[in-house]
Amino acid sequence: MLIWVIHGPNLNMLGTREPGIYGASTLADINQGLIALGEHEGARVETFQSNHEGAIVDHIQQARKAGVGFIVINPAAFTHTSVAIRDALSAVDLPFIETHLSNVHARESFRHHSYFSDKAVAVIAGFGADGYRYALMHAIAQLRKQSQHS
């Protein structure tokens, strides 16, 4: 079971960037916790972060070739702007969960629209770093169900 966790722009600044909104955990802390949880559950978790839309698109396009079964993605600001990332996710045709640290619906109105939510298996927002763990556990459960039916 290979699951990719993809982080969008500015998430490399976690821990110092507006901790009242995004929490005190660093991206390294979050990634280490997800990798450890994946290992505990029998899944391989690989993480990727970029501030560049094209790099995220290029990475997603490699998912099928890499044997990815599920994607957890926090598109960050690209949530509200990126048709290109949406199209890449549609092109690889893999299940994905859209994840946000903050409750985007309790923030500025421009953050209320997502280019991903209608294509996502689920959307998790407002749970801070825990949201990533919830998404990962759901992805693992779905992949287990899929392998039982195969």
CSV table of N, CA and C in Angstrom, one decimal:
chain,number,residue,atom,x,y,z
A,1,MET,N,0.9,-1.2,0.0
A,1,MET,CA,0.0,0.0,0.0
A,1,MET,C,0.9,1.2,0.0
A,2,LEU,N,0.9,2.0,-1.1
A,2,LEU,CA,1.6,3.2,-1.2
A,2,LEU,C,0.6,4.4,-1.2
A,3,ILE,N,0.8,5.3,-0.3
A,3,ILE,CA,0.0,6.5,-0.2
A,3,ILE,C,0.9,7.7,-0.3
A,4,TRP,N,0.5,8.6,-1.1
A,4,TRP,CA,1.3,9.9,-1.2
A,4,TRP,C,0.5,11.0,-0.4
A,5,VAL,N,1.3,11.7,0.3
A,5,VAL,CA,0.8,12.9,1.0
A,5,VAL,C,1.5,14.1,0.3
A,6,ILE,N,0.7,15.0,-0.3
A,6,ILE,CA,1.2,16.1,-1.1
A,6,ILE,C,0.8,17.4,-0.4
A,7,HIS,N,1.7,18.3,-0.1
A,7,HIS,CA,1.5,19.5,0.5
A,7,HIS,C,1.8,20.7,-0.4
A,8,GLY,N,0.9,21.6,-0.5
A,8,GLY,CA,1.0,22.8,-1.4
A,8,GLY,C,1.8,23.9,-0.8
A,9,PRO,N,1.7,25.1,-1.4
A,9,PRO,CA,2.5,26.2,-1.1
A,9,PRO,C,2.4,26.7,0.4
A,10,ASN,N,3.5,27.2,0.9
A,10,ASN,CA,3.7,27.8,2.2
A,10,ASN,C,3.6,26.8,3.3
A,11,LEU,N,3.3,25.6,3.1
A,11,LEU,CA,3.2,24.6,4.2
A,11,LEU,C,4.6,24.2,4.7
A,12,ASN,N,5.6,24.5,3.9
A,12,ASN,CA,7.0,24.4,4.4
A,12,ASN,C,7.3,25.4,5.6
A,13,MET,N,6.4,26.3,5.8
A,13,MET,CA,6.6,27.3,6.8
A,13,MET,C,5.8,27.0,8.1
A,14,LEU,N,5.2,25.8,8.1
A,14,LEU,CA,4.4,25.4,9.3
A,14,LEU,C,5.3,25.5,10.6
A,15,GLY,N,4.7,25.8,11.7
A,15,GLY,CA,5.5,25.9,12.9
A,15,GLY,C,5.8,27.4,13.2
A,16,THR,N,6.0,28.1,12.2
A,16,THR,CA,6.3,29.6,12.4
A,16,THR,C,5.3,30.4,11.7
A,17,ARG,N,4.6,29.9,10.7
A,17,ARG,CA,3.6,30.7,9.9
A,17,ARG,C,2.3,30.7,10.7
A,18,GLU,N,1.8,31.8,11.2
A,18,GLU,CA,0.5,32.0,11.8
A,18,GLU,C,0.1,30.8,12.7
A,19,PRO,N,0.9,30.5,13.7
A,19,PRO,CA,0.6,29.3,14.5
A,19,PRO,C,-0.9,29.4,15.1
A,20,GLY,N,-1.5,30.5,15.3
A,20,GLY,CA,-2.8,30.6,15.8
A,20,GLY,C,-3.8,30.0,14.8
A,21,ILE,N,-3.5,30.0,13.5
A,21,ILE,CA,-4.3,29.4,12.5
A,21,ILE,C,-3.9,28.0,12.2
A,22,TYR,N,-2.6,27.8,12.0
A,22,TYR,CA,-2.0,26.5,11.5
A,22,TYR,C,-1.4,25.6,12.5
A,23,GLY,N,-1.3,26.1,13.7
A,23,GLY,CA,-0.7,25.2,14.8
A,23,GLY,C,0.8,25.4,14.9
A,24,ALA,N,1.4,24.7,15.8
A,24,ALA,CA,2.8,24.8,16.1
A,24,ALA,C,3.6,23.6,15.5
A,25,SER,N,3.0,22.6,15.0
A,25,SER,CA,3.7,21.5,14.3
A,25,SER,C,4.4,22.0,13.1
A,26,THR,N,5.6,21.5,12.9
A,26,THR,CA,6.3,21.8,11.6
A,26,THR,C,5.9,20.7,10.6
A,27,LEU,N,6.2,21.0,9.3
A,27,LEU,CA,5.9,20.1,8.3
A,27,LEU,C,6.7,18.8,8.5
A,28,ALA,N,7.9,18.9,8.9
A,28,ALA,CA,8.7,17.7,9.2
A,28,ALA,C,8.0,16.9,10.3
A,29,ASP,N,7.5,17.5,11.4
A,29,ASP,CA,6.8,16.8,12.4
A,29,ASP,C,5.6,16.0,11.9
A,30,ILE,N,4.8,16.7,11.0
A,30,ILE,CA,3.6,16.1,10.4
A,30,ILE,C,4.0,14.9,9.6
A,31,ASN,N,5.0,15.1,8.7
A,31,ASN,CA,5.5,14.0,7.8
A,31,ASN,C,6.0,12.8,8.6
A,32,GLN,N,6.8,13.1,9.6
A,32,GLN,CA,7.4,12.0,10.4
A,32,GLN,C,6.3,11.2,11.0
A,33,GLY,N,5.3,11.9,11.6
A,33,GLY,CA,4.2,11.2,12.2
A,33,GLY,C,3.4,10.4,11.2
A,34,LEU,N,3.2,10.9,10.0
A,34,LEU,CA,2.4,10.1,9.0
A,34,LEU,C,3.2,8.9,8.5
A,35,ILE,N,4.5,9.1,8.3
A,35,ILE,CA,5.3,7.9,7.9
A,35,ILE,C,5.3,6.8,8.9
A,36,ALA,N,5.4,7.2,10.2
A,36,ALA,CA,5.4,6.3,11.3
A,36,ALA,C,4.1,5.6,11.4
A,37,LEU,N,3.0,6.3,11.3
A,37,LEU,CA,1.6,5.8,11.4
A,37,LEU,C,1.4,4.8,10.2
A,38,GLY,N,1.9,5.2,9.0
A,38,GLY,CA,1.8,4.3,7.9
A,38,GLY,C,2.5,3.0,8.1
A,39,GLU,N,3.7,3.1,8.6
A,39,GLU,CA,4.5,1.9,8.9
A,39,GLU,C,3.8,1.0,9.9
A,40,HIS,N,3.3,1.6,10.9
A,40,HIS,CA,2.5,0.8,11.9
A,40,HIS,C,1.3,0.1,11.3
A,41,GLU,N,0.7,0.7,10.3
A,41,GLU,CA,-0.5,0.1,9.7
A,41,GLU,C,-0.2,-0.7,8.5
A,42,GLY,N,1.1,-0.9,8.2
A,42,GLY,CA,1.4,-1.7,7.0
A,42,GLY,C,1.4,-1.0,5.7
A,43,ALA,N,1.4,0.4,5.7
A,43,ALA,CA,1.4,1.2,4.5
A,43,ALA,C,2.7,2.0,4.4
A,44,ARG,N,3.1,2.2,3.1
A,44,ARG,CA,4.2,3.1,2.9
A,44,ARG,C,3.7,4.4,2.5
A,45,VAL,N,4.2,5.4,3.3
A,45,VAL,CA,3.8,6.8,3.0
A,45,VAL,C,4.9,7.6,2.5
A,46,GLU,N,4.7,8.3,1.4
A,46,GLU,CA,5.8,9.2,0.9
A,46,GLU,C,5.2,10.6,0.8
A,47,THR,N,6.0,11.6,1.2
A,47,THR,CA,5.5,13.0,1.3
A,47,THR,C,6.2,13.8,0.2
A,48,PHE,N,5.5,14.9,-0.2
A,48,PHE,CA,6.1,15.8,-1.1
A,48,PHE,C,5.5,17.2,-0.8
A,49,GLN,N,6.3,18.2,-0.9
A,49,GLN,CA,5.8,19.6,-0.7
A,49,GLN,C,6.4,20.5,-1.8
A,50,SER,N,5.6,21.4,-2.4
A,50,SER,CA,6.2,22.4,-3.3
A,50,SER,C,5.4,23.6,-3.2
A,51,ASN,N,6.1,24.7,-3.5
A,51,ASN,CA,5.4,26.0,-3.6
A,51,ASN,C,5.1,26.3,-5.0
A,52,HIS,N,5.4,25.4,-5.9
A,52,HIS,CA,5.2,25.6,-7.4
A,52,HIS,C,4.1,24.6,-7.9
A,53,GLU,N,3.1,25.2,-8.6
A,53,GLU,CA,2.0,24.5,-9.1
A,53,GLU,C,2.5,23.4,-10.1
A,54,GLY,N,3.4,23.8,-11.0
A,54,GLY,CA,3.8,22.8,-12.0
A,54,GLY,C,4.6,21.6,-11.4
A,55,ALA,N,5.3,21.8,-10.3
A,55,ALA,CA,6.0,20.7,-9.6
A,55,ALA,C,5.0,19.8,-9.0
A,56,ILE,N,3.9,20.3,-8.5
A,56,ILE,CA,2.9,19.4,-7.9
A,56,ILE,C,2.2,18.7,-9.0
A,57,VAL,N,1.9,19.3,-10.1
A,57,VAL,CA,1.3,18.6,-11.3
A,57,VAL,C,2.2,17.5,-11.8
A,58,ASP,N,3.5,17.8,-12.0
A,58,ASP,CA,4.5,16.8,-12.4
A,58,ASP,C,4.5,15.6,-11.5
A,59,HIS,N,4.5,15.9,-10.2
A,59,HIS,CA,4.5,14.9,-9.2
A,59,HIS,C,3.3,14.0,-9.3
A,60,ILE,N,2.1,14.6,-9.3
A,60,ILE,CA,0.9,13.8,-9.4
A,60,ILE,C,0.9,12.9,-10.7
A,61,GLN,N,1.4,13.5,-11.8
A,61,GLN,CA,1.3,12.7,-13.0
A,61,GLN,C,2.2,11.4,-12.9
A,62,GLN,N,3.1,11.3,-12.0
A,62,GLN,CA,3.9,10.1,-11.8
A,62,GLN,C,3.3,9.1,-10.9
A,63,ALA,N,2.1,9.4,-10.3
A,63,ALA,CA,1.5,8.6,-9.3
A,63,ALA,C,1.2,7.1,-9.7
A,64,ARG,N,0.6,7.0,-10.9
A,64,ARG,CA,0.2,5.6,-11.4
A,64,ARG,C,1.5,4.8,-11.6
A,65,LYS,N,2.5,5.4,-12.3
A,65,LYS,CA,3.7,4.7,-12.6
A,65,LYS,C,4.4,4.3,-11.3
A,66,ALA,N,4.3,5.1,-10.2
A,66,ALA,CA,4.9,4.8,-9.0
A,66,ALA,C,4.2,3.7,-8.1
A,67,GLY,N,3.0,3.4,-8.6
A,67,GLY,CA,2.2,2.4,-7.8
A,67,GLY,C,1.4,3.0,-6.7
A,68,VAL,N,1.1,4.2,-6.7
A,68,VAL,CA,0.3,4.9,-5.7
A,68,VAL,C,-1.1,4.4,-5.7
A,69,GLY,N,-1.6,4.1,-4.5
A,69,GLY,CA,-3.0,3.6,-4.4
A,69,GLY,C,-4.0,4.7,-3.9
A,70,PHE,N,-3.4,5.7,-3.3
A,70,PHE,CA,-4.3,6.8,-2.7
A,70,PHE,C,-3.4,8.0,-2.5
A,71,ILE,N,-4.1,9.2,-2.6
A,71,ILE,CA,-3.4,10.5,-2.4
A,71,ILE,C,-4.1,11.2,-1.3
A,72,VAL,N,-3.4,11.8,-0.4
A,72,VAL,CA,-3.9,12.8,0.6
A,72,VAL,C,-3.2,14.1,0.1
A,73,ILE,N,-4.0,15.1,-0.1
A,73,ILE,CA,-3.5,16.4,-0.6
A,73,ILE,C,-4.0,17.5,0.1
A,74,ASN,N,-3.1,18.4,0.6
A,74,ASN,CA,-3.5,19.7,1.1
A,74,ASN,C,-3.0,20.7,0.0
A,75,PRO,N,-3.9,21.1,-0.9
A,75,PRO,CA,-3.5,22.0,-2.0
A,75,PRO,C,-3.1,23.4,-1.5
A,76,ALA,N,-3.5,23.7,-0.2
A,76,ALA,CA,-3.2,25.1,0.4
A,76,ALA,C,-3.9,26.1,-0.5
A,77,ALA,N,-3.2,27.2,-0.8
A,77,ALA,CA,-3.8,28.3,-1.6
A,77,ALA,C,-4.2,27.8,-3.0
A,78,PHE,N,-3.6,26.8,-3.6
A,78,PHE,CA,-4.0,26.3,-4.9
A,78,PHE,C,-5.4,25.7,-4.9
A,79,THR,N,-5.9,25.4,-3.7
A,79,THR,CA,-7.3,24.9,-3.6
A,79,THR,C,-8.3,25.8,-4.3
A,80,HIS,N,-8.0,27.1,-4.3
A,80,HIS,CA,-9.0,28.1,-4.8
A,80,HIS,C,-8.6,28.6,-6.2
A,81,THR,N,-7.5,28.0,-6.7
A,81,THR,CA,-7.1,28.6,-8.0
A,81,THR,C,-6.6,27.6,-9.1
A,82,SER,N,-6.3,26.4,-8.7
A,82,SER,CA,-5.6,25.5,-9.6
A,82,SER,C,-6.5,24.5,-10.3
A,83,VAL,N,-6.8,24.8,-11.5
A,83,VAL,CA,-7.5,23.9,-12.4
A,83,VAL,C,-6.4,22.8,-12.9
A,84,ALA,N,-5.2,23.2,-13.0
A,84,ALA,CA,-4.1,22.3,-13.4
A,84,ALA,C,-3.9,21.2,-12.5
A,85,ILE,N,-3.9,21.4,-11.2
A,85,ILE,CA,-3.8,20.3,-10.2
A,85,ILE,C,-5.0,19.5,-10.2
A,86,ARG,N,-6.2,20.1,-10.3
A,86,ARG,CA,-7.4,19.3,-10.4
A,86,ARG,C,-7.4,18.4,-11.6
A,87,ASP,N,-6.9,18.9,-12.8
A,87,ASP,CA,-6.9,18.1,-14.0
A,87,ASP,C,-5.8,16.9,-13.8
A,88,ALA,N,-4.7,17.2,-13.1
A,88,ALA,CA,-3.7,16.1,-12.9
A,88,ALA,C,-4.3,15.0,-12.1
A,89,LEU,N,-5.1,15.4,-11.0
A,89,LEU,CA,-5.7,14.4,-10.2
A,89,LEU,C,-6.7,13.6,-11.0
A,90,SER,N,-7.5,14.3,-11.8
A,90,SER,CA,-8.5,13.6,-12.6
A,90,SER,C,-7.8,12.6,-13.6
A,91,ALA,N,-6.7,13.1,-14.2
A,91,ALA,CA,-5.9,12.3,-15.2
A,91,ALA,C,-5.4,11.0,-14.6
A,92,VAL,N,-4.9,11.0,-13.4
A,92,VAL,CA,-4.3,9.8,-12.8
A,92,VAL,C,-5.4,8.9,-12.3
A,93,ASP,N,-6.6,9.4,-12.1
A,93,ASP,CA,-7.8,8.7,-11.7
A,93,ASP,C,-7.6,7.8,-10.4
A,94,LEU,N,-7.0,8.4,-9.4
A,94,LEU,CA,-6.8,7.7,-8.1
A,94,LEU,C,-7.6,8.4,-7.1
A,95,PRO,N,-8.1,7.7,-6.1
A,95,PRO,CA,-8.8,8.3,-5.0
A,95,PRO,C,-7.9,9.3,-4.2
A,96,PHE,N,-8.5,10.4,-3.8
A,96,PHE,CA,-7.8,11.3,-3.0
A,96,PHE,C,-8.7,12.0,-2.0
A,97,ILE,N,-8.0,12.4,-0.9
A,97,ILE,CA,-8.7,13.2,0.2
A,97,ILE,C,-8.1,14.6,0.2
A,98,GLU,N,-9.0,15.6,0.2
A,98,GLU,CA,-8.5,17.0,0.3
A,98,GLU,C,-8.5,17.3,1.8
A,99,THR,N,-7.3,17.8,2.2
A,99,THR,CA,-7.1,18.1,3.6
A,99,THR,C,-6.7,19.5,3.9
A,100,HIS,N,-7.2,20.1,4.9
A,100,HIS,CA,-6.8,21.5,5.3
A,100,HIS,C,-6.6,21.5,6.8
A,101,LEU,N,-5.6,22.2,7.2
A,101,LEU,CA,-5.3,22.4,8.6
A,101,LEU,C,-6.4,23.2,9.3
A,102,SER,N,-6.8,24.3,8.7
A,102,SER,CA,-7.8,25.3,9.2
A,102,SER,C,-9.1,25.0,8.7
A,103,ASN,N,-10.1,25.5,9.3
A,103,ASN,CA,-11.5,25.4,8.8
A,103,ASN,C,-11.6,26.5,7.7
A,104,VAL,N,-11.5,26.2,6.5
A,104,VAL,CA,-11.5,27.2,5.4
A,104,VAL,C,-12.8,27.9,5.3
A,105,HIS,N,-13.9,27.3,5.8
A,105,HIS,CA,-15.2,27.9,5.7
A,105,HIS,C,-15.4,29.0,6.8
A,106,ALA,N,-14.6,29.0,7.8
A,106,ALA,CA,-14.6,30.0,8.8
A,106,ALA,C,-13.7,31.2,8.6
A,107,ARG,N,-13.1,31.2,7.4
A,107,ARG,CA,-12.1,32.2,7.0
A,107,ARG,C,-12.6,33.1,5.9
A,108,GLU,N,-11.7,33.8,5.2
A,108,GLU,CA,-12.1,34.7,4.2
A,108,GLU,C,-13.0,34.0,3.1
A,109,SER,N,-13.9,34.8,2.5
A,109,SER,CA,-14.8,34.2,1.6
A,109,SER,C,-14.1,33.6,0.4
A,110,PHE,N,-13.0,34.1,-0.1
A,110,PHE,CA,-12.3,33.5,-1.2
A,110,PHE,C,-11.8,32.1,-1.0
A,111,ARG,N,-11.7,31.7,0.3
A,111,ARG,CA,-11.3,30.4,0.7
A,111,ARG,C,-12.4,29.4,0.7
A,112,HIS,N,-13.6,29.8,0.5
A,112,HIS,CA,-14.8,28.9,0.6
A,112,HIS,C,-14.9,28.0,-0.7
A,113,HIS,N,-14.3,28.4,-1.8
A,113,HIS,CA,-14.5,27.6,-3.0
A,113,HIS,C,-13.2,26.7,-3.2
A,114,SER,N,-13.5,25.5,-3.5
A,114,SER,CA,-12.4,24.5,-3.8
A,114,SER,C,-12.6,23.9,-5.2
A,115,TYR,N,-11.5,23.8,-5.9
A,115,TYR,CA,-11.5,23.2,-7.2
A,115,TYR,C,-11.4,21.7,-7.1
A,116,PHE,N,-11.3,21.1,-5.9
A,116,PHE,CA,-11.0,19.7,-5.6
A,116,PHE,C,-12.2,19.0,-5.0
A,117,SER,N,-12.9,19.7,-4.1
A,117,SER,CA,-13.9,19.0,-3.2
A,117,SER,C,-14.9,18.1,-4.0
A,118,ASP,N,-15.3,18.5,-5.1
A,118,ASP,CA,-16.3,17.6,-5.9
A,118,ASP,C,-15.7,16.4,-6.4
A,119,LYS,N,-14.4,16.3,-6.5
A,119,LYS,CA,-13.7,15.1,-7.0
A,119,LYS,C,-13.1,14.2,-5.9
A,120,ALA,N,-13.0,14.8,-4.7
A,120,ALA,CA,-12.4,14.1,-3.6
A,120,ALA,C,-13.3,13.1,-3.0
A,121,VAL,N,-12.7,12.0,-2.4
A,121,VAL,CA,-13.4,11.0,-1.7
A,121,VAL,C,-14.0,11.6,-0.4
A,122,ALA,N,-13.2,12.5,0.2
A,122,ALA,CA,-13.6,13.2,1.4
A,122,ALA,C,-12.8,14.5,1.5
A,123,VAL,N,-13.4,15.4,2.3
A,123,VAL,CA,-12.7,16.7,2.6
A,123,VAL,C,-12.6,16.8,4.1
A,124,ILE,N,-11.4,17.0,4.6
A,124,ILE,CA,-11.1,17.2,6.0
A,124,ILE,C,-10.6,18.6,6.3
A,125,ALA,N,-11.2,19.4,7.1
A,125,ALA,CA,-10.8,20.7,7.4
A,125,ALA,C,-11.0,21.1,8.8
A,126,GLY,N,-10.1,21.8,9.4
A,126,GLY,CA,-10.2,22.4,10.7
A,126,GLY,C,-9.7,21.6,11.9
A,127,PHE,N,-9.1,20.4,11.6
A,127,PHE,CA,-8.6,19.6,12.7
A,127,PHE,C,-7.1,19.7,12.9
A,128,GLY,N,-6.5,20.7,12.3
A,128,GLY,CA,-5.1,20.9,12.4
A,128,GLY,C,-4.3,19.7,11.8
A,129,ALA,N,-3.2,19.4,12.4
A,129,ALA,CA,-2.4,18.3,11.9
A,129,ALA,C,-3.1,16.9,12.1
A,130,ASP,N,-4.0,16.8,13.0
A,130,ASP,CA,-4.8,15.6,13.2
A,130,ASP,C,-5.6,15.2,11.9
A,131,GLY,N,-6.0,16.2,11.1
A,131,GLY,CA,-6.7,16.0,9.9
A,131,GLY,C,-5.9,15.1,8.9
A,132,TYR,N,-4.6,15.3,8.9
A,132,TYR,CA,-3.8,14.4,8.0
A,132,TYR,C,-3.8,13.0,8.5
A,133,ARG,N,-3.8,12.8,9.8
A,133,ARG,CA,-3.9,11.4,10.3
A,133,ARG,C,-5.2,10.8,10.0
A,134,TYR,N,-6.3,11.5,10.2
A,134,TYR,CA,-7.6,11.0,9.9
A,134,TYR,C,-7.7,10.6,8.4
A,135,ALA,N,-7.2,11.5,7.5
A,135,ALA,CA,-7.2,11.2,6.1
A,135,ALA,C,-6.4,9.9,5.8
A,136,LEU,N,-5.2,9.8,6.4
A,136,LEU,CA,-4.3,8.6,6.2
A,136,LEU,C,-5.0,7.4,6.6
A,137,MET,N,-5.7,7.4,7.8
A,137,MET,CA,-6.3,6.2,8.3
A,137,MET,C,-7.5,5.8,7.4
A,138,HIS,N,-8.2,6.8,6.8
A,138,HIS,CA,-9.3,6.5,5.9
A,138,HIS,C,-8.7,5.9,4.6
A,139,ALA,N,-7.6,6.4,4.1
A,139,ALA,CA,-7.0,5.9,2.9
A,139,ALA,C,-6.6,4.5,3.1
A,140,ILE,N,-6.0,4.2,4.2
A,140,ILE,CA,-5.5,2.8,4.5
A,140,ILE,C,-6.7,1.9,4.6
A,141,ALA,N,-7.8,2.3,5.3
A,141,ALA,CA,-9.0,1.5,5.3
A,141,ALA,C,-9.6,1.2,4.0
A,142,GLN,N,-9.6,2.2,3.1
A,142,GLN,CA,-10.1,2.0,1.7
A,142,GLN,C,-9.3,1.1,0.9
A,143,LEU,N,-8.0,1.2,1.1
A,143,LEU,CA,-7.1,0.3,0.3
A,143,LEU,C,-7.2,-1.1,0.8
A,144,ARG,N,-7.4,-1.3,2.1
A,144,ARG,CA,-7.6,-2.7,2.7
A,144,ARG,C,-8.9,-3.3,2.1
A,145,LYS,N,-9.9,-2.5,2.1
A,145,LYS,CA,-11.2,-3.0,1.5
A,145,LYS,C,-11.0,-3.4,0.0
A,146,GLN,N,-10.3,-2.5,-0.7
A,146,GLN,CA,-10.1,-2.8,-2.1
A,146,GLN,C,-9.3,-4.1,-2.3
A,147,SER,N,-8.3,-4.3,-1.5
A,147,SER,CA,-7.5,-5.5,-1.6
A,147,SER,C,-8.2,-6.8,-1.2
A,148,GLN,N,-9.2,-6.7,-0.3
A,148,GLN,CA,-10.0,-7.8,0.1
A,148,GLN,C,-11.0,-8.2,-1.0
A,149,HIS,N,-11.4,-7.2,-1.8
A,149,HIS,CA,-12.3,-7.5,-2.9
A,149,HIS,C,-11.6,-7.9,-4.2
A,150,SER,N,-10.3,-7.8,-4.2
A,150,SER,CA,-9.5,-8.2,-5.4
A,150,SER,C,-9.2,-9.6,-5.5
